[in-house]
JSON list of C-alpha atoms in Angstrom, two decimals:
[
{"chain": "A", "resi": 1, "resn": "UNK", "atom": "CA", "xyz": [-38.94, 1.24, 75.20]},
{"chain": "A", "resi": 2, "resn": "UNK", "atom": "CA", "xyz": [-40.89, 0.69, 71.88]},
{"chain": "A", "resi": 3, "resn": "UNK", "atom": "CA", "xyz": [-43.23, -2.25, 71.23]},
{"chain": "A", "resi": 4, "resn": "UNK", "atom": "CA", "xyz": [-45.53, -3.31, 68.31]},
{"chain": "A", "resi": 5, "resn": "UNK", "atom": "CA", "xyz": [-48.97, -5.41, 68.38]},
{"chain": "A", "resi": 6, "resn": "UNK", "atom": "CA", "xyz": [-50.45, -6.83, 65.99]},
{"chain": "A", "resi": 7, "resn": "UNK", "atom": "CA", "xyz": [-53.80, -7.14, 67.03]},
{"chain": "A", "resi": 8, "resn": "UNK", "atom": "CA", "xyz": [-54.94, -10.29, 65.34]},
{"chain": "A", "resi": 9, "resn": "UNK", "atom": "CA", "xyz": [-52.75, -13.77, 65.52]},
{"chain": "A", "resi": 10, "resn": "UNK", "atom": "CA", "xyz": [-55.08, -15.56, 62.40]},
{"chain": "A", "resi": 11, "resn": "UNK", "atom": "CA", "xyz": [-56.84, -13.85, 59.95]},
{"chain": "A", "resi": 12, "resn": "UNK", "atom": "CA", "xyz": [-58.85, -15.84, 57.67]},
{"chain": "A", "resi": 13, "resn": "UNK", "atom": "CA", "xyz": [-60.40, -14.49, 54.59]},
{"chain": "A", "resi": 14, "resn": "UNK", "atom": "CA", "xyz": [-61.85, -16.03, 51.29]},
{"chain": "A", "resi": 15, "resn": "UNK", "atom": "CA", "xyz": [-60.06, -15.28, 48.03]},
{"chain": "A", "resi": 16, "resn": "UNK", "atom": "CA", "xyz": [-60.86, -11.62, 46.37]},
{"chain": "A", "resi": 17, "resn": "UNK", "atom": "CA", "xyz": [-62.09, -10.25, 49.61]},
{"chain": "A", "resi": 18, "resn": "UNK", "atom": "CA", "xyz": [-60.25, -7.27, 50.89]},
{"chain": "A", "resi": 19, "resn": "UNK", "atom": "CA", "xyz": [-57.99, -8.19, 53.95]},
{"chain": "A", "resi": 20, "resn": "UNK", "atom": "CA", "xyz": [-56.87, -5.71, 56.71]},
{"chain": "A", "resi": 21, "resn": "UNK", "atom": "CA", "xyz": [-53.96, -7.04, 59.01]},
{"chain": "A", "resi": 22, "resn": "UNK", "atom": "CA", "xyz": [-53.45, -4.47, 61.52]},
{"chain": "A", "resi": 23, "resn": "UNK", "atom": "CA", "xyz": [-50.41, -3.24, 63.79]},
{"chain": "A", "resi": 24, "resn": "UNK", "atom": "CA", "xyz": [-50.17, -0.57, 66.39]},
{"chain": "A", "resi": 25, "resn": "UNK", "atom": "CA", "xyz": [-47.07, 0.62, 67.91]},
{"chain": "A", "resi": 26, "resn": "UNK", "atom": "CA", "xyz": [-45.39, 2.55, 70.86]},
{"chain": "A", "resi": 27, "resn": "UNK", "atom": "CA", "xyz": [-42.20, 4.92, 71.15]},
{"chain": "A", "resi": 28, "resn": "UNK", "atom": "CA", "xyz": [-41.55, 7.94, 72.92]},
{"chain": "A", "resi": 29, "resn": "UNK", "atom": "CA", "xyz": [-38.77, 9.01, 69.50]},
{"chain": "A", "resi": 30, "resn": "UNK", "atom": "CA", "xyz": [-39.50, 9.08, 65.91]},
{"chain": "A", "resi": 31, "resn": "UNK", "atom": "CA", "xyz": [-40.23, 5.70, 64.07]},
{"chain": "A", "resi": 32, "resn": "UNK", "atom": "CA", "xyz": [-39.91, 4.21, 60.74]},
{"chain": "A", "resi": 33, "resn": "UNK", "atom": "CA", "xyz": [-42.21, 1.48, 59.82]},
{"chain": "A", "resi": 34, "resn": "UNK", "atom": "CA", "xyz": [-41.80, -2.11, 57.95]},
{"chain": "A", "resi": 35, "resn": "UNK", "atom": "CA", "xyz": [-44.22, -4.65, 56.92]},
{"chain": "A", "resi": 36, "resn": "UNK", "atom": "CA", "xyz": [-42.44, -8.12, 55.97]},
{"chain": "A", "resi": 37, "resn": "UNK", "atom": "CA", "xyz": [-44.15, -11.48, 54.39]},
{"chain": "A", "resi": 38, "resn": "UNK", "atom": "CA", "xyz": [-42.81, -14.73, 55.33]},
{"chain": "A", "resi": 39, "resn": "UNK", "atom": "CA", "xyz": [-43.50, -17.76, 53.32]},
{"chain": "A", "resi": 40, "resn": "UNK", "atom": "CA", "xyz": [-43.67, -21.23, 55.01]},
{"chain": "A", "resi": 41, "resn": "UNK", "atom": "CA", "xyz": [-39.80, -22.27, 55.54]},
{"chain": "A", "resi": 42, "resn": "UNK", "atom": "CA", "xyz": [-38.36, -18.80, 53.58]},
{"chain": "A", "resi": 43, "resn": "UNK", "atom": "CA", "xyz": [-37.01, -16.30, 55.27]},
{"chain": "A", "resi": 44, "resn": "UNK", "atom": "CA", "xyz": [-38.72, -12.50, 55.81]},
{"chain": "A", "resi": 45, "resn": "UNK", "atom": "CA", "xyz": [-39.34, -10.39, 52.54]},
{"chain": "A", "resi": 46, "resn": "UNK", "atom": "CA", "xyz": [-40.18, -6.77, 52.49]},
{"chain": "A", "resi": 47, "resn": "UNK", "atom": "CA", "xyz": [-43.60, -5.82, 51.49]},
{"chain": "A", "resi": 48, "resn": "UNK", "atom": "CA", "xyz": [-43.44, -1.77, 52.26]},
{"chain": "A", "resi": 49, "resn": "UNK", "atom": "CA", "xyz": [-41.48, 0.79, 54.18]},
{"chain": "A", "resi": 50, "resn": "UNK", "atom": "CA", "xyz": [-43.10, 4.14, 55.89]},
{"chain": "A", "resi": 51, "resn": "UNK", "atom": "CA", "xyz": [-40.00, 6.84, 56.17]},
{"chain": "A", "resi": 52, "resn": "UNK", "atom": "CA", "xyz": [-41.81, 9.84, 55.47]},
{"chain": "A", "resi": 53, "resn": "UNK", "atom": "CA", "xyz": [-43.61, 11.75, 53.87]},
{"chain": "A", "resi": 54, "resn": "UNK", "atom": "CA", "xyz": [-47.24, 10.52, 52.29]},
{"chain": "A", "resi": 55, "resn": "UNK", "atom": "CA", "xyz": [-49.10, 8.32, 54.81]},
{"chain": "A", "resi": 56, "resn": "UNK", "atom": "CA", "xyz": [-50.36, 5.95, 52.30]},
{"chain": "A", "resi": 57, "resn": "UNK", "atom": "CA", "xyz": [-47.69, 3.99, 50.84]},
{"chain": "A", "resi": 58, "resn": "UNK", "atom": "CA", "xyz": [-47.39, 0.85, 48.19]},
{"chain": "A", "resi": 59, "resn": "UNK", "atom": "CA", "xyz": [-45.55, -2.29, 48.45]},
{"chain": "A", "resi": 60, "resn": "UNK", "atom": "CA", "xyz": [-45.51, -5.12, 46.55]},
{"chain": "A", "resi": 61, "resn": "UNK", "atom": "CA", "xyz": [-47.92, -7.84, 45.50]},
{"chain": "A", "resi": 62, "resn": "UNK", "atom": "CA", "xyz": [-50.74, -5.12, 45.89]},
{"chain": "A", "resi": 63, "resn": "UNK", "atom": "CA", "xyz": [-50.45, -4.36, 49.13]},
{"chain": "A", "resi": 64, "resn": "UNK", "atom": "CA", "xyz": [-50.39, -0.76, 50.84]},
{"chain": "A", "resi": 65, "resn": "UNK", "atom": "CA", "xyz": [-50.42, 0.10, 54.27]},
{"chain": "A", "resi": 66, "resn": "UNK", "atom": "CA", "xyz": [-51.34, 4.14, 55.76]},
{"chain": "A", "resi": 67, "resn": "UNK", "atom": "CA", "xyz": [-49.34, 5.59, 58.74]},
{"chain": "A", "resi": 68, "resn": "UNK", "atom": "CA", "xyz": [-51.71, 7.05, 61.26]},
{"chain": "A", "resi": 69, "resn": "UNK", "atom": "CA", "xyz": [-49.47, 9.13, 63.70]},
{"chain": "A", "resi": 70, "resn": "UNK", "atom": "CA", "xyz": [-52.29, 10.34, 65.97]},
{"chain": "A", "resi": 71, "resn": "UNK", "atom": "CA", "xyz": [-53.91, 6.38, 66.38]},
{"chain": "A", "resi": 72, "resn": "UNK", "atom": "CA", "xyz": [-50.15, 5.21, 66.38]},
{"chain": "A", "resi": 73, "resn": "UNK", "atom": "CA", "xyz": [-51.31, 2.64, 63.80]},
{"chain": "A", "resi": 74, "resn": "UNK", "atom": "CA", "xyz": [-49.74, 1.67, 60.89]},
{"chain": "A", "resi": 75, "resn": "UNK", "atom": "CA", "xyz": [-52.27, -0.96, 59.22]},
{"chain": "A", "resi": 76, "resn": "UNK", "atom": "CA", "xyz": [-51.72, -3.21, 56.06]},
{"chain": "A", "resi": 77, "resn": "UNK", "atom": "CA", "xyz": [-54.43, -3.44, 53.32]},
{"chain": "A", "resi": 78, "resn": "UNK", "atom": "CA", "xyz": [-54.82, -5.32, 50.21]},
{"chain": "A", "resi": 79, "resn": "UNK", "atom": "CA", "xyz": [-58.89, -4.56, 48.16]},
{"chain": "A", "resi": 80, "resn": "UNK", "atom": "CA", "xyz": [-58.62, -8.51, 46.98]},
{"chain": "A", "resi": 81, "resn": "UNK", "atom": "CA", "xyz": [-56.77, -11.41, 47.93]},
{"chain": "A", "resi": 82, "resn": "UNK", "atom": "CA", "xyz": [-55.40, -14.36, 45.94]},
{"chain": "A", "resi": 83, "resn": "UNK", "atom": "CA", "xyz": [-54.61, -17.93, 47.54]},
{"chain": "A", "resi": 84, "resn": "UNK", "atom": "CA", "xyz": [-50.93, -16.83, 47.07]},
{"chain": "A", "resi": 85, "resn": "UNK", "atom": "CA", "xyz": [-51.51, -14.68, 49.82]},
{"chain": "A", "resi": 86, "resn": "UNK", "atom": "CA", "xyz": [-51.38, -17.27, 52.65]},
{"chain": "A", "resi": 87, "resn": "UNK", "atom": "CA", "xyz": [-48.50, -16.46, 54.53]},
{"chain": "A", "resi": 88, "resn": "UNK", "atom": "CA", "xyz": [-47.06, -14.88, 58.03]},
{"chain": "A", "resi": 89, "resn": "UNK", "atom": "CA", "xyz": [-47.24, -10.68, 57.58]},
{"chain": "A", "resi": 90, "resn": "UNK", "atom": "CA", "xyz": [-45.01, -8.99, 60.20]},
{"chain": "A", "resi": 91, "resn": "UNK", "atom": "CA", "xyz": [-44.96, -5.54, 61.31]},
{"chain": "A", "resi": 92, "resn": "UNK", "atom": "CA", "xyz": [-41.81, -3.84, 62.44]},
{"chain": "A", "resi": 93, "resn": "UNK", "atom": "CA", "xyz": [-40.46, -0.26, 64.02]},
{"chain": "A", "resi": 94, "resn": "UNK", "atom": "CA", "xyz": [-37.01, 1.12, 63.91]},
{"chain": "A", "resi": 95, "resn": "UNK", "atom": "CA", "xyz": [-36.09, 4.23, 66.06]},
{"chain": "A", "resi": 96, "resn": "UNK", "atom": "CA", "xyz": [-33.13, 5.56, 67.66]},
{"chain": "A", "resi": 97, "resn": "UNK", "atom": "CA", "xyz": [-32.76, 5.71, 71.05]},
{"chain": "A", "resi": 98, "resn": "UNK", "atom": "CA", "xyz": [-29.82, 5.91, 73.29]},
{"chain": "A", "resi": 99, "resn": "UNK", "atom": "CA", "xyz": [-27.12, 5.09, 71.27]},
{"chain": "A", "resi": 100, "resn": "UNK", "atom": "CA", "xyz": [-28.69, 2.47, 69.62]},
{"chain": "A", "resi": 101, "resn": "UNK", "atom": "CA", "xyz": [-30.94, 1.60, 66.88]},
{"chain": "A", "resi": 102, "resn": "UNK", "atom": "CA", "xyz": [-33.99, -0.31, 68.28]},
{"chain": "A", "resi": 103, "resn": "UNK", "atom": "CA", "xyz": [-35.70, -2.32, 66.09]},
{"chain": "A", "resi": 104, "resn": "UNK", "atom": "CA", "xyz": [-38.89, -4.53, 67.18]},
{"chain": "A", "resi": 105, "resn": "UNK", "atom": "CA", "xyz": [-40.94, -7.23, 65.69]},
{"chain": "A", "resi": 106, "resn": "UNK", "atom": "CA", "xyz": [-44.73, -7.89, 65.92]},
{"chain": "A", "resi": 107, "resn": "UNK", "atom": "CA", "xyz": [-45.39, -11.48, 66.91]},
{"chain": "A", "resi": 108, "resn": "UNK", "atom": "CA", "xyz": [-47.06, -11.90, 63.37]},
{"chain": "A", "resi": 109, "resn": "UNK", "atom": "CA", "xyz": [-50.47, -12.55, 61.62]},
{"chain": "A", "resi": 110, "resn": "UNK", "atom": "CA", "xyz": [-51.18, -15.55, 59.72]},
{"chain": "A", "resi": 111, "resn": "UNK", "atom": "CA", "xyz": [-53.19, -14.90, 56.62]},
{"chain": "A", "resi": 112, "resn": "UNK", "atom": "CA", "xyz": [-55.13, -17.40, 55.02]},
{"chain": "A", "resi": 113, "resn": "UNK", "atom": "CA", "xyz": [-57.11, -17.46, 52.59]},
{"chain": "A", "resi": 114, "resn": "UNK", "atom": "CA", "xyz": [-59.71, -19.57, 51.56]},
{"chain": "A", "resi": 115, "resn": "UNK", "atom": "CA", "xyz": [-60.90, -20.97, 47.68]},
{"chain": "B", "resi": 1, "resn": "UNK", "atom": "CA", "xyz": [-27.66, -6.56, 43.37]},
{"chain": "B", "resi": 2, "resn": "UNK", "atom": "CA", "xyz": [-27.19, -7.58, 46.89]},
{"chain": "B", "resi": 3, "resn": "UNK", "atom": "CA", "xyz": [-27.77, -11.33, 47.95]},
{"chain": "B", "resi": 4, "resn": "UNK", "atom": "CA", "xyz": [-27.45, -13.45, 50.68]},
{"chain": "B", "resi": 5, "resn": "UNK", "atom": "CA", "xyz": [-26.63, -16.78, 51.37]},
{"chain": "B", "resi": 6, "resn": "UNK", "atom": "CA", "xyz": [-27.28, -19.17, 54.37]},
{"chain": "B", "resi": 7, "resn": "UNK", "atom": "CA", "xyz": [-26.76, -22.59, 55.07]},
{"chain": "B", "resi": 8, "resn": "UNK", "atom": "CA", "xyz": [-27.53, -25.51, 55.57]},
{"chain": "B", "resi": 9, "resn": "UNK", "atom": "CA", "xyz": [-31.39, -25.12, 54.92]},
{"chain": "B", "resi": 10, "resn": "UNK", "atom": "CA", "xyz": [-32.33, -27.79, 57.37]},
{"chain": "B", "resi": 11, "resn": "UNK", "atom": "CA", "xyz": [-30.24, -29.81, 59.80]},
{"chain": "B", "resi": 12, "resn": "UNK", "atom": "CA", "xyz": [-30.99, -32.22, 62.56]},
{"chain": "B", "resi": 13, "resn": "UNK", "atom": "CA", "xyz": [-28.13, -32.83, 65.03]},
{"chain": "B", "resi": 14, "resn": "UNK", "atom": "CA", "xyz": [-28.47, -34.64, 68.18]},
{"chain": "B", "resi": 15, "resn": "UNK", "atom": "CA", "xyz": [-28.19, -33.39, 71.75]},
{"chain": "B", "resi": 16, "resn": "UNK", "atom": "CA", "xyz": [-24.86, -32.35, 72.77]},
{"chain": "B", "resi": 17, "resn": "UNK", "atom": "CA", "xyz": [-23.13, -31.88, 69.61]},
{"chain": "B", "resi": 18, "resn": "UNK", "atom": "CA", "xyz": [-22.19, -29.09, 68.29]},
{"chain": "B", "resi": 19, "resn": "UNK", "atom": "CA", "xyz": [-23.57, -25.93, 65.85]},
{"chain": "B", "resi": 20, "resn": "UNK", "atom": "CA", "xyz": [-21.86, -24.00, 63.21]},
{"chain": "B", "resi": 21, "resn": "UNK", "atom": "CA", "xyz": [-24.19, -21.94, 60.84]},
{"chain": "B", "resi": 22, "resn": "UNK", "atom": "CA", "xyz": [-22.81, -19.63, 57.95]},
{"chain": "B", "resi": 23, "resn": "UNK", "atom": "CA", "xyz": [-24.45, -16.82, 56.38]},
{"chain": "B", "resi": 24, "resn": "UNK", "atom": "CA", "xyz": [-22.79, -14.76, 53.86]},
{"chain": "B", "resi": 25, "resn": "UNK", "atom": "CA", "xyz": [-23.37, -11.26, 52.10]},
{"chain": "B", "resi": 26, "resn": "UNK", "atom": "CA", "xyz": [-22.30, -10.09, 48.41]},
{"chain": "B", "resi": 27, "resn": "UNK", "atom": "CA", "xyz": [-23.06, -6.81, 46.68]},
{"chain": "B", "resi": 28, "resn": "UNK", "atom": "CA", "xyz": [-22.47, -4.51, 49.66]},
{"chain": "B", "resi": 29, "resn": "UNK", "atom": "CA", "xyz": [-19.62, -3.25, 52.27]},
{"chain": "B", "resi": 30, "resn": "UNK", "atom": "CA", "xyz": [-19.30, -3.29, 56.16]},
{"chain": "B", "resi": 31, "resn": "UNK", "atom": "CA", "xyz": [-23.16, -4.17, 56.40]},
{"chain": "B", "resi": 32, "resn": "UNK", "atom": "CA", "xyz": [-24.92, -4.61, 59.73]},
{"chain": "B", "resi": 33, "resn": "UNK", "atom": "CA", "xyz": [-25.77, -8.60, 60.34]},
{"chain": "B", "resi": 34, "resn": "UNK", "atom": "CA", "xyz": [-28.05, -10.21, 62.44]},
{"chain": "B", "resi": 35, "resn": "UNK", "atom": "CA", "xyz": [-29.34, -13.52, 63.83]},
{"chain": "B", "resi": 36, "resn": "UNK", "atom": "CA", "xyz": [-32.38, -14.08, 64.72]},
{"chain": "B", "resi": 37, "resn": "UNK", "atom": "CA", "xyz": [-34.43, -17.28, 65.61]},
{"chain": "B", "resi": 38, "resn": "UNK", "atom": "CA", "xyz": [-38.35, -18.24, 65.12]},
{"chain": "B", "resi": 39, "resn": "UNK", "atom": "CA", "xyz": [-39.08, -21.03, 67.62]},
{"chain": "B", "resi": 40, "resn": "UNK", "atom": "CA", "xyz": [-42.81, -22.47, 66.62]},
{"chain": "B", "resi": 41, "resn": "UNK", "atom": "CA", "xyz": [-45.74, -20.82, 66.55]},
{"chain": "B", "resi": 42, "resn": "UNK", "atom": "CA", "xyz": [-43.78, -18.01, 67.62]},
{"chain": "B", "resi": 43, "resn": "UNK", "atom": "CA", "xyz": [-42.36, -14.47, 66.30]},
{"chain": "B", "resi": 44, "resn": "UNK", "atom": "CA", "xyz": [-38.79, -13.37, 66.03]},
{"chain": "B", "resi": 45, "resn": "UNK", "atom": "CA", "xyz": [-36.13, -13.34, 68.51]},
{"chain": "B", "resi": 46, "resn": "UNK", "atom": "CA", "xyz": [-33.15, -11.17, 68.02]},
{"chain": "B", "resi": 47, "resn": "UNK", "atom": "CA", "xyz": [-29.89, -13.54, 68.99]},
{"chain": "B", "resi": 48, "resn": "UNK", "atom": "CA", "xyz": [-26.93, -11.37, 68.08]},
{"chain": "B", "resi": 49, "resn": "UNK", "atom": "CA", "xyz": [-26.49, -8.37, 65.68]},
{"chain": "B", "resi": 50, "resn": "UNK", "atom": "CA", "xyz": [-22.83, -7.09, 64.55]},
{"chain": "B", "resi": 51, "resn": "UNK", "atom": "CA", "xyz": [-21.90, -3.60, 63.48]},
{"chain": "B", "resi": 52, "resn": "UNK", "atom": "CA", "xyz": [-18.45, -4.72, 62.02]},
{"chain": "B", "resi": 53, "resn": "UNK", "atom": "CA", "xyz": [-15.53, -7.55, 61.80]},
{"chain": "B", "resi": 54, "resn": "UNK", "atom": "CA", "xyz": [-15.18, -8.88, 65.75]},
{"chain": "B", "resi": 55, "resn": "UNK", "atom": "CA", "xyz": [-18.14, -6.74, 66.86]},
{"chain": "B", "resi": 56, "resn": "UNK", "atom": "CA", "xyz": [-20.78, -9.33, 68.41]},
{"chain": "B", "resi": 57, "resn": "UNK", "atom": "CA", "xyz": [-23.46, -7.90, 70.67]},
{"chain": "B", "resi": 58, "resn": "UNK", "atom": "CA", "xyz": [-26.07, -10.48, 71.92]},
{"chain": "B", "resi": 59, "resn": "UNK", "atom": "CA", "xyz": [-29.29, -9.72, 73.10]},
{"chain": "B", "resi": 60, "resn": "UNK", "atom": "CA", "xyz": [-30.30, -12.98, 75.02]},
{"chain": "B", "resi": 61, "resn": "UNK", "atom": "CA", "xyz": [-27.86, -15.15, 77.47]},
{"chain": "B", "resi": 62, "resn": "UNK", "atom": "CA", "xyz": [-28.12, -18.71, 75.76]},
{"chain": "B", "resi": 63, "resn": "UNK", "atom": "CA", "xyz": [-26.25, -21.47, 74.49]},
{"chain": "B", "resi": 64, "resn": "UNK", "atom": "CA", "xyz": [-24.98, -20.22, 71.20]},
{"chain": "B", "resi": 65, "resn": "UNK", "atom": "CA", "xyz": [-22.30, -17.64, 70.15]},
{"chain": "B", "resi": 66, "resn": "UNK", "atom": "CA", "xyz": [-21.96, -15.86, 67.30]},
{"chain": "B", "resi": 67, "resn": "UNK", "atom": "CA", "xyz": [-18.71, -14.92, 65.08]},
{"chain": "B", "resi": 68, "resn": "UNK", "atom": "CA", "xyz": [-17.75, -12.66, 62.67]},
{"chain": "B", "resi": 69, "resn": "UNK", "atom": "CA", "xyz": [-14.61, -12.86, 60.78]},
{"chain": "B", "resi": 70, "resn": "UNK", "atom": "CA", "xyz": [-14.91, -10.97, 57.61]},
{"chain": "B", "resi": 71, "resn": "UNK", "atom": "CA", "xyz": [-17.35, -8.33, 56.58]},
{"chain": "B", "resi": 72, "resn": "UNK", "atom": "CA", "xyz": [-19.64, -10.02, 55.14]},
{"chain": "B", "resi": 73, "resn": "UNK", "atom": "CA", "xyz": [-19.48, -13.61, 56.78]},
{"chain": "B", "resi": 74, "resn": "UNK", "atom": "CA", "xyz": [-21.63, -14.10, 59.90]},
{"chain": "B", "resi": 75, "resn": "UNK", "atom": "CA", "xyz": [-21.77, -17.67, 62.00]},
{"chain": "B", "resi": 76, "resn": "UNK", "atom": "CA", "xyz": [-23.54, -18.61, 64.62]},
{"chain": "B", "resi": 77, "resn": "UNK", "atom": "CA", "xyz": [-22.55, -21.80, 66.55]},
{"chain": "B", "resi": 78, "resn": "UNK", "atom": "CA", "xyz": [-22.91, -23.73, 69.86]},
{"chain": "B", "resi": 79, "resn": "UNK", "atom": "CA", "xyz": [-20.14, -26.19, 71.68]},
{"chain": "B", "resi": 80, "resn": "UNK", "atom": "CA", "xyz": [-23.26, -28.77, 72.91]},
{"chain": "B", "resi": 81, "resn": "UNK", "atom": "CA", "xyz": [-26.88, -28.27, 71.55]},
{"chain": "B", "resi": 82, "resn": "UNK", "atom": "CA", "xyz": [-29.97, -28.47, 73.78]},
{"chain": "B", "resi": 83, "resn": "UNK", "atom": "CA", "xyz": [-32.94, -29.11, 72.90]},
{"chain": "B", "resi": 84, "resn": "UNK", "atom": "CA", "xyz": [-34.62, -25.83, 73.40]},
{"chain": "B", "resi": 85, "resn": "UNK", "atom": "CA", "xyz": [-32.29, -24.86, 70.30]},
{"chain": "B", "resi": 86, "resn": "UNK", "atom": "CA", "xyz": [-34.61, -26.21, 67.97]},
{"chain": "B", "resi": 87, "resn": "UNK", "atom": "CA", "xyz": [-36.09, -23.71, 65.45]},
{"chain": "B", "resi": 88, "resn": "UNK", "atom": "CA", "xyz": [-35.94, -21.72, 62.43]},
{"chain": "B", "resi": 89, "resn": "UNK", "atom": "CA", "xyz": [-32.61, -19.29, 62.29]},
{"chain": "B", "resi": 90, "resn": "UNK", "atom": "CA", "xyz": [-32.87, -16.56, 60.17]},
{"chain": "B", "resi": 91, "resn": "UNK", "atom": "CA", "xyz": [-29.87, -13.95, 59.34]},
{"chain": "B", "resi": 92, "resn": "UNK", "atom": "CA", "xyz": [-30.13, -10.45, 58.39]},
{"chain": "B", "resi": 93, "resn": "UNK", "atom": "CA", "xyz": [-28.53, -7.94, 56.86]},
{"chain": "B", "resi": 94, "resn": "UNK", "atom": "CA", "xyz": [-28.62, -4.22, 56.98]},
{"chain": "B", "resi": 95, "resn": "UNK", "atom": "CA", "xyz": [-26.85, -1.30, 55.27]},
{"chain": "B", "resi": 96, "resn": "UNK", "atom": "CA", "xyz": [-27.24, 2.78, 56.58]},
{"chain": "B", "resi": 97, "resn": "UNK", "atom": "CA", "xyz": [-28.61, 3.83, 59.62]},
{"chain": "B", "resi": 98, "resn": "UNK", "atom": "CA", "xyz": [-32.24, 3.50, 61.62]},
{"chain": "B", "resi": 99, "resn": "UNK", "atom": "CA", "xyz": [-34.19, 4.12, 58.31]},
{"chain": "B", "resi": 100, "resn": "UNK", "atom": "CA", "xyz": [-32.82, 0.88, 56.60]},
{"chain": "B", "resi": 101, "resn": "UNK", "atom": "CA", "xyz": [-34.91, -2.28, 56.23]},
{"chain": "B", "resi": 102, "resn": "UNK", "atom": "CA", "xyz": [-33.49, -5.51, 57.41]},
{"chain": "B", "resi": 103, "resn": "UNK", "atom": "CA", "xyz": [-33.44, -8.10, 54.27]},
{"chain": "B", "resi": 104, "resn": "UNK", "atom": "CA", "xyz": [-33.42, -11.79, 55.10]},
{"chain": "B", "resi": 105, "resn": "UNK", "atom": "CA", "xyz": [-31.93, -15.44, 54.31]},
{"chain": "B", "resi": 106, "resn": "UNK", "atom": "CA", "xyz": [-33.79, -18.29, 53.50]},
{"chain": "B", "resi": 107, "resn": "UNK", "atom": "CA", "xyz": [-33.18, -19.55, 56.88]},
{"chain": "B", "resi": 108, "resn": "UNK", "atom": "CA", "xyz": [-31.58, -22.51, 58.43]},
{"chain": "B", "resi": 109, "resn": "UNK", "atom": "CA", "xyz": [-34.49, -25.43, 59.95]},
{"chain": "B", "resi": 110, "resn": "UNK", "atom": "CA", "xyz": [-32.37, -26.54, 63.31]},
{"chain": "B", "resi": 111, "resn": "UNK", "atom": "CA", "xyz": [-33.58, -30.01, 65.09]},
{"chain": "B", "resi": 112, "resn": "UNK", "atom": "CA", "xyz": [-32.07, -31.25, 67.65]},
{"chain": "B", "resi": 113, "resn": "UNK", "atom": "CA", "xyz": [-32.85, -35.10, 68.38]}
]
């Protein structure tokens, strides 16, 4: 069975500071890696995808998050927030196992930031 | 481009009555749909997920069922609403295989009074 935790429930920050919201994962198989943003009363949007390939990878809205295999970490960044930040972050793995594709949810971080 | 709709965006219904939420998909072909639900202060719980017309797999035993009877339409409903039903129901949809990101409705804001 896979599982992801994100480490930190509230994460409060003041605008333009840098902001790491971080996630850590388990699975015996191969995993691909999502970070979603969830706006009061919206649904989940995608912020970034890990597949393959280079660890470090880009997502909207400035955001990038780097896939670290060996710490089984897969941790989201952003150098300097904006208000417009505020918001729920979710981290997510999909692998196969079985005969099934398992996909899990982090219980979330909620990002504030502060003027 | 591919969109998706859900409604209603917020409903309050009383105990015992019952549930019928819609969410529909445009712009792709036999995509994999999901419900999920966000009770407060809490993450998300996967409800049902369907690989195809009539194919309804659910993940928790609870008072709701879920339908599907065209490719892209997805509804979840419930004969007689409890309380515990209250929350923030979010459908999904997916396209390809383990690789593939989920993308989300708007969600539907359930109270039940």
């Amino acid at each position: 069975a896979q599982s992801v935790t994100q480490l930190d429930s509230q994460v409060p920050v003041f605008e333009e500071a840098p902001v790491e919201l971080r996630c850590n994962y388990s699975s015996s198989v191969s995993v691909y890696l999502f970070w979603y943003v969830q706006y009061p009363n919206q649904g989940l949007q995608l912020l970034l995808k890990y597949l393959s390939g280079s660890t470090l990878v880009k997502g909207i809205n400035g955001f990038e998050a780097e896939f670290n295999k060996s710490q089984t970490s897969f941790h989201l960044r952003k150098p300097s927030v904006h208000i417009s930040d505020t918001a729920e972050y979710f981290c997510a793995v999909s692998s196969y196992s079985g005969s099934a594709r398992q996909l899990t949810f982090g219980s979330g971080t909620q990002l504030t930031v502060l003027p | 481009s591919q969109t998706i709709h859900q409604w209603p965006a917020t409903l309050v219904q009383p105990v015992g009555s019952p549930l019928s939420l819609e969410c529909t998909v445009e712009g792709t072909s036999n995509p994999n749909l999901y419900w999920y639900r966000q009770a407060a202060g809490r993450g998300l719980q996967l409800l049902f997920y369907s690989v195809g017309i009539g194919q309804i797999s659910s993940e928790v035993p609870q008072n709701l069922s879920a339908s599907r009877p065209q490719d892209r339409q997805f509804i979840l409903s419930s004969k007689k609403l409890l309380l515990s039903d209250s929350g923030f129901y979010l459908c999904a949809w997916s396209v390809g295989g383990t690789s593939s990101p989920l993308h989300f409705g708007n969600g539907t804001r359930l109270t039940v009074t």
